[in-house]
mmCIF file of C-alpha atoms and ligand atoms in Angstrom:
data_model
loop_
_atom_site.group_PDB
_atom_site.id
_atom_site.type_symbol
_atom_site.label_atom_id
_atom_site.label_comp_id
_atom_site.label_asym_id
_atom_site.label_seq_id
_atom_site.Cartn_x
_atom_site.Cartn_y
_atom_site.Cartn_z
ATOM 1 C CA MET A 1 27.634 2.723 10.364
ATOM 2 C CA ASN A 2 28.767 -1.102 10.387
ATOM 3 C CA LYS A 3 26.289 -3.738 11.523
ATOM 4 C CA LYS A 4 26.417 -7.594 11.074
ATOM 5 C CA ILE A 5 23.158 -9.400 9.966
ATOM 6 C CA ALA A 6 22.862 -13.008 10.152
ATOM 7 C CA ILE A 7 20.725 -14.420 7.068
ATOM 8 C CA LEU A 8 18.582 -17.948 7.640
ATOM 9 C CA PRO A 9 16.877 -17.976 4.331
ATOM 10 C CA GLY A 10 15.212 -21.502 5.451
ATOM 11 C CA ASP A 11 12.674 -23.286 3.652
ATOM 12 C CA GLY A 12 9.825 -22.920 1.079
ATOM 13 C CA ILE A 13 9.502 -19.221 -0.330
ATOM 14 C CA GLY A 14 12.198 -18.351 2.402
ATOM 15 C CA PRO A 15 15.147 -17.682 0.526
ATOM 16 C CA GLU A 16 12.776 -15.974 -2.252
ATOM 17 C CA VAL A 17 11.762 -13.337 0.051
ATOM 18 C CA VAL A 18 14.779 -13.136 2.185
ATOM 19 C CA ARG A 19 16.154 -11.900 -1.317
ATOM 20 C CA GLU A 20 13.868 -9.199 -1.790
ATOM 21 C CA ALA A 21 14.631 -7.678 2.109
ATOM 22 C CA ILE A 22 18.418 -7.769 1.441
ATOM 23 C CA LYS A 23 17.485 -5.403 -1.790
ATOM 24 C CA ALA A 24 15.573 -3.213 0.588
ATOM 25 C CA LEU A 25 18.069 -3.392 3.338
ATOM 26 C CA ASN A 26 20.900 -2.319 0.355
ATOM 27 C CA ALA A 27 19.303 0.409 -0.472
ATOM 28 C CA ILE A 28 18.641 1.821 2.957
ATOM 29 C CA SER A 29 22.543 1.395 3.287
ATOM 30 C CA LYS A 30 23.199 3.543 0.094
ATOM 31 C CA ARG A 31 20.769 6.154 0.988
ATOM 32 C CA PHE A 32 21.795 6.539 4.522
ATOM 33 C CA GLY A 33 25.298 5.522 4.432
ATOM 34 C CA HIS A 34 25.041 2.237 6.264
ATOM 35 C CA HIS A 35 27.241 -0.610 5.866
ATOM 36 C CA PHE A 36 25.941 -4.179 6.200
ATOM 37 C CA GLU A 37 27.778 -7.560 6.596
ATOM 38 C CA TYR A 38 25.622 -10.572 5.817
ATOM 39 C CA LYS A 39 26.315 -13.942 6.550
ATOM 40 C CA GLU A 40 24.410 -16.908 5.893
ATOM 41 C CA GLY A 41 23.532 -20.114 7.596
ATOM 42 C CA LEU A 42 21.246 -23.264 7.162
ATOM 43 C CA VAL A 43 17.884 -23.826 9.486
ATOM 44 C CA GLY A 44 15.194 -26.248 9.393
ATOM 45 C CA ALA A 45 14.296 -28.714 6.589
ATOM 46 C CA ALA A 46 17.468 -27.185 4.624
ATOM 47 C CA ALA A 47 19.436 -27.925 7.472
ATOM 48 C CA ILE A 48 18.395 -30.900 8.100
ATOM 49 C CA ASP A 49 19.108 -32.082 4.592
ATOM 50 C CA VAL A 50 22.815 -31.123 5.123
ATOM 51 C CA THR A 51 23.607 -32.043 8.686
ATOM 52 C CA GLY A 52 20.795 -33.970 10.382
ATOM 53 C CA ASN A 53 19.966 -31.258 12.711
ATOM 54 C CA PRO A 54 17.288 -28.517 11.981
ATOM 55 C CA TYR A 55 19.455 -26.043 14.000
ATOM 56 C CA PRO A 56 22.970 -26.891 13.656
ATOM 57 C CA GLN A 57 26.222 -25.349 16.062
ATOM 58 C CA GLU A 58 27.647 -23.436 12.987
ATOM 59 C CA THR A 59 24.244 -21.655 12.466
ATOM 60 C CA HIS A 60 23.770 -21.018 16.422
ATOM 61 C CA GLU A 61 27.207 -19.232 16.458
ATOM 62 C CA LEU A 62 26.030 -17.419 13.329
ATOM 63 C CA CYS A 63 23.189 -15.852 15.038
ATOM 64 C CA LEU A 64 25.786 -14.784 18.171
ATOM 65 C CA TRP A 65 27.670 -13.207 15.729
ATOM 66 C CA GLY A 66 25.288 -11.208 14.163
ATOM 67 C CA ASP A 67 23.596 -7.764 15.685
ATOM 68 C CA ALA A 68 20.415 -9.028 14.393
ATOM 69 C CA ILE A 69 19.000 -12.242 12.590
ATOM 70 C CA LEU A 70 16.968 -12.087 9.223
ATOM 71 C CA PHE A 71 15.031 -15.326 9.117
ATOM 72 C CA GLY A 72 13.010 -16.062 6.196
ATOM 73 C CA ALA A 73 10.547 -19.176 7.027
ATOM 74 C CA ILE A 74 10.796 -23.087 8.316
ATOM 75 C CA GLY A 75 8.868 -26.112 7.710
ATOM 76 C CA ASP A 76 8.586 -28.817 4.481
ATOM 77 C CA PRO A 77 5.776 -30.860 3.780
ATOM 78 C CA LYS A 78 7.796 -34.208 3.305
ATOM 79 C CA TYR A 79 7.986 -33.967 7.142
ATOM 80 C CA ASP A 80 4.278 -32.763 7.789
ATOM 81 C CA ASN A 81 3.205 -36.069 6.317
ATOM 82 C CA ASP A 82 5.301 -38.702 7.958
ATOM 83 C CA PRO A 83 3.971 -38.762 11.405
ATOM 84 C CA ASN A 84 6.986 -41.047 12.434
ATOM 85 C CA ALA A 85 9.639 -38.644 11.610
ATOM 86 C CA LYS A 86 11.773 -38.353 14.799
ATOM 87 C CA ILE A 87 13.729 -34.971 13.423
ATOM 88 C CA ARG A 88 11.319 -32.014 12.621
ATOM 89 C CA PRO A 89 12.243 -28.300 10.889
ATOM 90 C CA GLU A 90 9.993 -26.868 13.484
ATOM 91 C CA GLN A 91 12.151 -28.209 16.162
ATOM 92 C CA GLY A 92 14.974 -25.740 14.828
ATOM 93 C CA LEU A 93 12.907 -22.788 15.382
ATOM 94 C CA LEU A 94 11.951 -24.069 19.054
ATOM 95 C CA ALA A 95 15.723 -24.675 19.551
ATOM 96 C CA MET A 96 16.638 -21.507 18.381
ATOM 97 C CA ARG A 97 14.189 -19.350 20.508
ATOM 98 C CA SER A 98 15.381 -21.129 23.333
ATOM 99 C CA ALA A 99 19.071 -20.972 22.856
ATOM 100 C CA LEU A 100 18.536 -17.706 22.058
ATOM 101 C CA GLY A 101 16.689 -16.677 24.687
ATOM 102 C CA LEU A 102 14.324 -14.867 22.588
ATOM 103 C CA TYR A 103 11.331 -14.434 25.105
ATOM 104 C CA ALA A 104 9.665 -11.652 23.506
ATOM 105 C CA ASN A 105 7.737 -12.082 20.217
ATOM 106 C CA ILE A 106 6.255 -8.585 18.925
ATOM 107 C CA ARG A 107 3.581 -9.299 15.935
ATOM 108 C CA PRO A 108 2.369 -6.039 14.669
ATOM 109 C CA VAL A 109 -1.145 -5.796 12.917
ATOM 110 C CA LYS A 110 -2.065 -2.751 10.984
ATOM 111 C CA SER A 111 -4.666 -2.096 8.249
ATOM 112 C CA TYR A 112 -3.736 -0.591 5.028
ATOM 113 C CA GLU A 113 -6.357 1.740 3.426
ATOM 114 C CA SER A 114 -5.283 0.041 0.019
ATOM 115 C CA LEU A 115 -6.278 -3.188 1.577
ATOM 116 C CA ILE A 116 -9.258 -2.370 3.047
ATOM 117 C CA ASP A 117 -11.626 -4.528 0.696
ATOM 118 C CA ALA A 118 -9.215 -7.731 1.159
ATOM 119 C CA SER A 119 -9.792 -8.415 4.757
ATOM 120 C CA PRO A 120 -12.912 -10.882 5.432
ATOM 121 C CA LEU A 121 -14.403 -8.490 7.725
ATOM 122 C CA LYS A 122 -16.373 -5.364 7.235
ATOM 123 C CA ALA A 123 -14.475 -1.994 6.163
ATOM 124 C CA GLU A 124 -15.482 -0.104 9.006
ATOM 125 C CA ILE A 125 -14.365 -2.976 11.581
ATOM 126 C CA VAL A 126 -10.949 -2.998 10.130
ATOM 127 C CA ARG A 127 -10.269 0.501 8.950
ATOM 128 C CA GLY A 128 -7.906 2.027 11.682
ATOM 129 C CA VAL A 129 -6.767 -1.047 13.154
ATOM 130 C CA ASP A 130 -3.378 -0.969 14.610
ATOM 131 C CA PHE A 131 -2.093 -3.127 17.531
ATOM 132 C CA VAL A 132 0.552 -5.444 18.424
ATOM 133 C CA VAL A 133 0.606 -9.184 19.859
ATOM 134 C CA VAL A 134 3.400 -8.957 22.848
ATOM 135 C CA ARG A 135 3.587 -13.221 23.331
ATOM 136 C CA GLU A 136 5.909 -15.060 25.674
ATOM 137 C CA LEU A 137 7.952 -17.265 23.569
ATOM 138 C CA ILE A 138 10.550 -19.478 25.624
ATOM 139 C CA SER A 139 8.246 -21.005 28.302
ATOM 140 C CA GLY A 140 4.849 -22.210 29.124
ATOM 141 C CA ILE A 141 3.599 -25.637 27.606
ATOM 142 C CA TYR A 142 5.841 -25.267 24.454
ATOM 143 C CA PHE A 143 8.976 -26.019 27.007
ATOM 144 C CA GLY A 144 7.293 -27.164 30.129
ATOM 145 C CA LYS A 145 8.336 -30.307 31.453
ATOM 146 C CA PRO A 146 7.354 -33.420 31.974
ATOM 147 C CA ARG A 147 6.441 -33.736 28.344
ATOM 148 C CA GLY A 148 5.826 -37.143 26.696
ATOM 149 C CA ARG A 149 4.040 -40.468 26.806
ATOM 150 C CA SER A 150 3.371 -43.261 29.427
ATOM 151 C CA GLU A 151 5.415 -46.713 28.501
ATOM 152 C CA ASP A 152 2.026 -48.542 27.217
ATOM 153 C CA GLY A 153 1.817 -45.192 24.756
ATOM 154 C CA LYS A 154 -1.716 -44.689 26.146
ATOM 155 C CA HIS A 155 -1.302 -41.400 27.953
ATOM 156 C CA ALA A 156 0.299 -38.251 26.766
ATOM 157 C CA PHE A 157 1.379 -35.049 28.696
ATOM 158 C CA ASP A 158 2.815 -31.497 28.557
ATOM 159 C CA THR A 159 3.461 -29.182 31.146
ATOM 160 C CA CYS A 160 2.211 -25.431 31.296
ATOM 161 C CA GLU A 161 4.885 -23.771 33.506
ATOM 162 C CA TYR A 162 5.679 -19.972 34.356
ATOM 163 C CA THR A 163 7.939 -18.128 36.873
ATOM 164 C CA ALA A 164 7.027 -15.016 38.094
ATOM 165 C CA ASP A 165 10.331 -13.541 36.425
ATOM 166 C CA GLU A 166 9.754 -14.978 33.326
ATOM 167 C CA ILE A 167 6.430 -13.172 33.367
ATOM 168 C CA LEU A 168 7.908 -10.044 34.610
ATOM 169 C CA ARG A 169 10.175 -9.515 31.839
ATOM 170 C CA ILE A 170 7.820 -9.855 29.231
ATOM 171 C CA THR A 171 5.406 -7.528 30.887
ATOM 172 C CA GLU A 172 7.990 -4.871 30.975
ATOM 173 C CA LYS A 173 8.754 -4.924 27.243
ATOM 174 C CA ALA A 174 4.718 -4.811 26.677
ATOM 175 C CA PHE A 175 4.569 -1.941 28.593
ATOM 176 C CA GLN A 176 7.116 0.086 27.083
ATOM 177 C CA TYR A 177 5.812 -0.794 23.911
ATOM 178 C CA ALA A 178 2.328 1.011 25.038
ATOM 179 C CA LYS A 179 4.279 4.037 26.306
ATOM 180 C CA ASN A 180 5.375 4.944 22.442
ATOM 181 C CA ARG A 181 1.812 3.634 21.079
ATOM 182 C CA LYS A 182 -1.829 4.388 22.436
ATOM 183 C CA LYS A 183 -0.819 3.717 26.497
ATOM 184 C CA LYS A 184 -3.227 0.255 26.577
ATOM 185 C CA VAL A 185 -1.976 -3.035 27.631
ATOM 186 C CA THR A 186 -4.532 -6.163 27.627
ATOM 187 C CA LEU A 187 -3.880 -9.311 28.934
ATOM 188 C CA LEU A 188 -5.268 -12.629 27.396
ATOM 189 C CA ASP A 189 -5.288 -15.363 29.858
ATOM 190 C CA LYS A 190 -7.740 -18.093 31.427
ATOM 191 C CA ALA A 191 -7.515 -17.365 35.077
ATOM 192 C CA ASN A 192 -10.730 -18.670 35.485
ATOM 193 C CA VAL A 193 -9.312 -22.225 34.917
ATOM 194 C CA LEU A 194 -5.516 -22.078 34.949
ATOM 195 C CA ALA A 195 -3.035 -21.831 37.811
ATOM 196 C CA THR A 196 -0.255 -20.464 35.339
ATOM 197 C CA SER A 197 -2.990 -17.723 33.705
ATOM 198 C CA ARG A 198 -3.586 -16.840 37.651
ATOM 199 C CA LEU A 199 0.041 -15.946 38.131
ATOM 200 C CA TRP A 200 -0.015 -13.945 35.332
ATOM 201 C CA ARG A 201 -2.923 -11.848 36.405
ATOM 202 C CA GLU A 202 -1.164 -11.220 39.753
ATOM 203 C CA VAL A 203 2.145 -10.196 38.308
ATOM 204 C CA VAL A 204 1.072 -8.134 35.486
ATOM 205 C CA SER A 205 -1.561 -6.178 37.435
ATOM 206 C CA LYS A 206 0.887 -5.404 40.510
ATOM 207 C CA TYR A 207 3.180 -4.044 37.661
ATOM 208 C CA ALA A 208 -0.090 -2.060 36.186
ATOM 209 C CA GLU A 209 -0.512 -0.408 39.471
ATOM 210 C CA GLN A 210 2.670 0.840 39.355
ATOM 211 C CA HIS A 211 2.555 1.926 36.179
ATOM 212 C CA PRO A 212 -1.352 4.228 36.011
ATOM 213 C CA ASP A 213 0.032 6.011 32.940
ATOM 214 C CA ILE A 214 -0.614 2.841 31.096
ATOM 215 C CA GLU A 215 -4.423 1.738 30.739
ATOM 216 C CA PHE A 216 -4.876 -1.940 31.616
ATOM 217 C CA GLU A 217 -7.150 -4.357 31.313
ATOM 218 C CA SER A 218 -7.691 -8.230 31.154
ATOM 219 C CA SER A 219 -9.777 -10.697 29.385
ATOM 220 C CA PHE A 220 -10.007 -14.113 29.285
ATOM 221 C CA ILE A 221 -8.601 -15.528 25.903
ATOM 222 C CA ASP A 222 -11.885 -17.432 24.477
ATOM 223 C CA ALA A 223 -14.057 -13.835 24.905
ATOM 224 C CA ALA A 224 -11.175 -11.861 23.487
ATOM 225 C CA ALA A 225 -11.142 -14.408 20.560
ATOM 226 C CA MET A 226 -14.570 -13.242 19.761
ATOM 227 C CA TYR A 227 -14.094 -9.390 20.404
ATOM 228 C CA MET A 228 -10.836 -9.281 18.214
ATOM 229 C CA ILE A 229 -13.103 -9.994 15.400
ATOM 230 C CA GLN A 230 -16.000 -7.833 16.745
ATOM 231 C CA ARG A 231 -13.930 -4.854 17.713
ATOM 232 C CA PRO A 232 -10.046 -5.495 16.748
ATOM 233 C CA LYS A 233 -9.752 -1.414 16.683
ATOM 234 C CA THR A 234 -10.196 -1.203 20.649
ATOM 235 C CA TYR A 235 -6.520 -3.302 20.861
ATOM 236 C CA ASP A 236 -3.211 -1.456 21.277
ATOM 237 C CA VAL A 237 -0.448 -3.787 23.160
ATOM 238 C CA ILE A 238 -2.079 -7.518 23.697
ATOM 239 C CA LEU A 239 -0.125 -9.368 26.231
ATOM 240 C CA THR A 240 -0.136 -12.985 26.475
ATOM 241 C CA GLU A 241 1.627 -16.408 27.101
ATOM 242 C CA ASN A 242 3.125 -18.778 24.535
ATOM 243 C CA MET A 243 0.419 -20.970 23.358
ATOM 244 C CA PHE A 244 -2.380 -18.208 23.394
ATOM 245 C CA GLY A 245 -0.081 -15.711 21.968
ATOM 246 C CA ASP A 246 0.497 -18.334 18.650
ATOM 247 C CA ILE A 247 -3.416 -19.172 18.454
ATOM 248 C CA ILE A 248 -4.608 -14.965 18.551
ATOM 249 C CA SER A 249 -1.749 -13.800 16.324
ATOM 250 C CA ASP A 250 -2.945 -16.085 13.807
ATOM 251 C CA GLU A 251 -6.375 -14.954 14.270
ATOM 252 C CA ALA A 252 -4.902 -11.089 14.435
ATOM 253 C CA SER A 253 -3.372 -12.028 11.044
ATOM 254 C CA VAL A 254 -6.570 -12.600 8.820
ATOM 255 C CA ILE A 255 -7.924 -8.859 9.986
ATOM 256 C CA THR A 256 -5.939 -6.933 7.449
ATOM 257 C CA GLY A 257 -6.569 -8.782 4.683
ATOM 258 C CA THR A 258 -3.085 -11.051 3.496
ATOM 259 C CA LEU A 259 -0.733 -12.722 5.504
ATOM 260 C CA GLY A 260 1.736 -11.328 3.079
ATOM 261 C CA LEU A 261 2.181 -8.001 4.898
ATOM 262 C CA LEU A 262 2.503 -9.116 8.423
ATOM 263 C CA PRO A 263 6.156 -8.833 10.034
ATOM 264 C CA SER A 264 7.618 -9.741 13.343
ATOM 265 C CA ALA A 265 10.202 -9.740 15.722
ATOM 266 C CA SER A 266 11.701 -12.119 18.343
ATOM 267 C CA ILE A 267 13.643 -10.548 20.938
ATOM 268 C CA GLY A 268 15.912 -11.341 23.831
ATOM 269 C CA GLU A 269 18.560 -10.112 26.158
ATOM 270 C CA ASN A 270 21.200 -10.694 23.545
ATOM 271 C CA ALA A 271 19.793 -11.517 20.545
ATOM 272 C CA ALA A 272 16.722 -10.472 17.911
ATOM 273 C CA LEU A 273 15.307 -12.335 15.184
ATOM 274 C CA PHE A 274 13.407 -10.999 12.675
ATOM 275 C CA GLU A 275 11.095 -12.933 10.100
ATOM 276 C CA PRO A 276 7.682 -12.834 8.063
ATOM 277 C CA ILE A 277 4.913 -14.674 10.045
ATOM 278 C CA HIS A 278 3.331 -16.480 6.856
ATOM 279 C CA GLY A 279 5.329 -19.208 7.064
ATOM 280 C CA SER A 280 7.345 -21.515 4.158
ATOM 281 C CA TYR A 281 4.436 -21.661 1.818
ATOM 282 C CA PRO A 282 5.697 -24.662 0.182
ATOM 283 C CA GLN A 283 3.278 -24.197 -2.945
ATOM 284 C CA ALA A 284 4.658 -21.215 -3.942
ATOM 285 C CA LYS A 285 8.609 -22.081 -3.387
ATOM 286 C CA GLY A 286 10.666 -21.177 -6.393
ATOM 287 C CA LYS A 287 7.546 -19.528 -8.256
ATOM 288 C CA ASN A 288 8.781 -16.235 -7.896
ATOM 289 C CA ILE A 289 4.895 -15.434 -6.734
ATOM 290 C CA ALA A 290 5.499 -15.252 -2.792
ATOM 291 C CA ASN A 291 4.375 -11.943 -1.233
ATOM 292 C CA PRO A 292 8.121 -10.088 -0.005
ATOM 293 C CA MET A 293 6.592 -7.437 1.950
ATOM 294 C CA ALA A 294 6.380 -9.105 5.159
ATOM 295 C CA THR A 295 9.928 -10.177 4.921
ATOM 296 C CA ILE A 296 10.891 -6.675 4.140
ATOM 297 C CA LEU A 297 8.835 -4.688 7.047
ATOM 298 C CA SER A 298 10.476 -7.388 8.957
ATOM 299 C CA ALA A 299 13.616 -5.714 7.868
ATOM 300 C CA ALA A 300 12.218 -2.445 8.850
ATOM 301 C CA MET A 301 11.689 -3.933 12.308
ATOM 302 C CA LEU A 302 15.224 -5.227 12.610
ATOM 303 C CA LEU A 303 16.573 -1.673 11.937
ATOM 304 C CA GLU A 304 14.046 0.094 14.523
ATOM 305 C CA TYR A 305 14.350 -2.676 17.210
ATOM 306 C CA THR A 306 18.061 -3.336 16.966
ATOM 307 C CA PHE A 307 19.970 -0.129 16.135
ATOM 308 C CA GLY A 308 16.917 2.446 16.881
ATOM 309 C CA TRP A 309 17.203 3.843 13.180
ATOM 310 C CA ILE A 310 13.458 4.933 13.170
ATOM 311 C CA GLU A 311 14.001 7.038 10.294
ATOM 312 C CA GLU A 312 15.540 4.130 8.338
ATOM 313 C CA ALA A 313 12.431 2.025 9.366
ATOM 314 C CA ARG A 314 9.533 4.545 8.148
ATOM 315 C CA ALA A 315 11.712 4.719 4.787
ATOM 316 C CA ILE A 316 11.074 0.830 4.182
ATOM 317 C CA GLU A 317 7.382 1.221 5.945
ATOM 318 C CA ASN A 318 6.703 4.504 3.188
ATOM 319 C CA ALA A 319 8.262 2.314 0.552
ATOM 320 C CA VAL A 320 6.026 -0.743 0.688
ATOM 321 C CA GLU A 321 3.156 1.464 1.301
ATOM 322 C CA LYS A 322 3.552 3.418 -2.056
ATOM 323 C CA ALA A 323 3.950 -0.077 -3.908
ATOM 324 C CA LEU A 324 0.389 -1.223 -2.545
ATOM 325 C CA GLU A 325 -0.759 2.277 -3.440
ATOM 326 C CA GLU A 326 0.330 1.956 -7.122
ATOM 327 C CA GLY A 327 -0.913 -1.800 -7.267
ATOM 328 C CA ILE A 328 2.708 -3.100 -7.439
ATOM 329 C CA VAL A 329 1.838 -6.434 -5.591
ATOM 330 C CA THR A 330 2.138 -10.009 -5.914
ATOM 331 C CA GLU A 331 -0.866 -12.214 -6.672
ATOM 332 C CA ASP A 332 -2.029 -13.137 -3.210
ATOM 333 C CA ILE A 333 -3.235 -9.210 -3.378
ATOM 334 C CA ASN A 334 -3.929 -8.736 -7.114
ATOM 335 C CA LYS A 335 -4.007 -11.679 -9.550
ATOM 336 C CA GLY A 336 -1.462 -11.896 -12.194
ATOM 337 C CA GLN A 337 0.258 -8.390 -11.669
ATOM 338 C CA TYR A 338 4.057 -8.608 -10.104
ATOM 339 C CA SER A 339 6.389 -11.079 -9.256
ATOM 340 C CA THR A 340 8.214 -11.581 -6.056
ATOM 341 C CA SER A 341 11.691 -10.017 -7.592
ATOM 342 C CA GLN A 342 9.943 -7.247 -9.083
ATOM 343 C CA VAL A 343 7.993 -6.291 -6.257
ATOM 344 C CA GLY A 344 10.853 -6.549 -4.502
ATOM 345 C CA ASP A 345 12.936 -4.062 -6.729
ATOM 346 C CA ALA A 346 10.180 -1.529 -7.031
ATOM 347 C CA ILE A 347 10.390 -0.879 -3.331
ATOM 348 C CA ALA A 348 14.227 -0.764 -3.265
ATOM 349 C CA ALA A 349 13.493 1.864 -6.085
ATOM 350 C CA ASN A 350 11.300 3.804 -3.600
ATOM 351 C CA ILE A 351 13.661 3.556 -0.750
ATOM 352 C CA LEU A 352 16.301 5.181 -2.969
ATOM 353 C CA ALA A 353 13.770 8.038 -4.528
ATOM 354 C CA GLY A 354 12.840 8.543 -0.986
HETATM 355 C C1 IPM B 401 4.695 -19.578 15.046
HETATM 356 C C2 IPM B 401 4.398 -21.052 14.612
HETATM 357 C C3 IPM B 401 5.371 -21.667 15.767
HETATM 358 C C4 IPM B 401 4.797 -21.876 17.023
HETATM 359 C C5 IPM B 401 5.871 -23.269 15.223
HETATM 360 C C6 IPM B 401 6.116 -23.478 13.598
HETATM 361 C C7 IPM B 401 6.521 -24.130 15.877
HETATM 362 O O1 IPM B 401 3.256 -21.567 14.507
HETATM 363 O O2 IPM B 401 5.754 -18.872 14.755
HETATM 364 O O3 IPM B 401 3.840 -18.839 15.300
HETATM 365 O O4 IPM B 401 3.861 -22.688 16.862
HETATM 366 O O5 IPM B 401 5.432 -20.857 17.663
HETATM 367 MG MG1 MG B 402 1.828 -20.009 14.871
#
């Protein structure tokens, strides 16, 4: 089948890891008889350098052209170290999420047997961890208005706001995922303090009552930050608002031992974007040492979530797992071993070998 994929390599190691994910997609098209058409666009610091805008209009149009978007990373230290920078690469990411309506951010966390000892947690806590964070991505305190500073500069404010409809649409997504998984949803909120959290709890609890086939619990975000380290295995689908989801998904990402393995999806009504969660890792830029697996696994999510191609997605996941088992890994997992492109080649070869 013919599919169009918008490619946004972005900044830092983005271009290197995206290149390896395209190798994997090409191997899939060969093995399964599909055809992918790729078109590349600028985003983040790379886009600011050329156009002055981290999410230019041409990139937005490219995103709408694609059946799906494969994204690398955003961010450049030259902006992080400049508190007066008016335009920042991260604004491109937020503008893109908002303009494309990508309201559901899906971040799966799964332990790999060959990496159990890479985790900072004890093996018996990590073994068998398999959950997914479903984070609301285009509302809450990230986008609420008013936001800013008073004229004298001594008073700053952000607004956290949610509507029942915004909560309901992401709740539906979370329960849908739970249905195909271990059938449990945990809502994380701060309903003992925040009005928005109380609305979340009201809307989600009501929905849960109508879906008794799914086990439902809610938990305060501060307590959950603790449980996630003590007993991560008890989670299946974690549902939460934008900023709590940002924080808890970083915590979740260390459980399995390496950030280099975690993919993500950001899904809206009319667009879907897939990216590794590790960010731009500027220290490794251009060195051919970054782990491409998270981006390759993001390509697997792309095939499954956008096209429903489960067999193709599993073929990529199995190819990654085989590389892990054979020790064909980058230096974040095993020092002095294989380069980014060697790992990508090995995974593409595994896909073709079936
Ligand atoms: C993430 C990142 C972004 C966020 C930043 C880069 C704006 O931390 O995707 O989790 O806060 O959402
Ligand atoms: Mg984050």
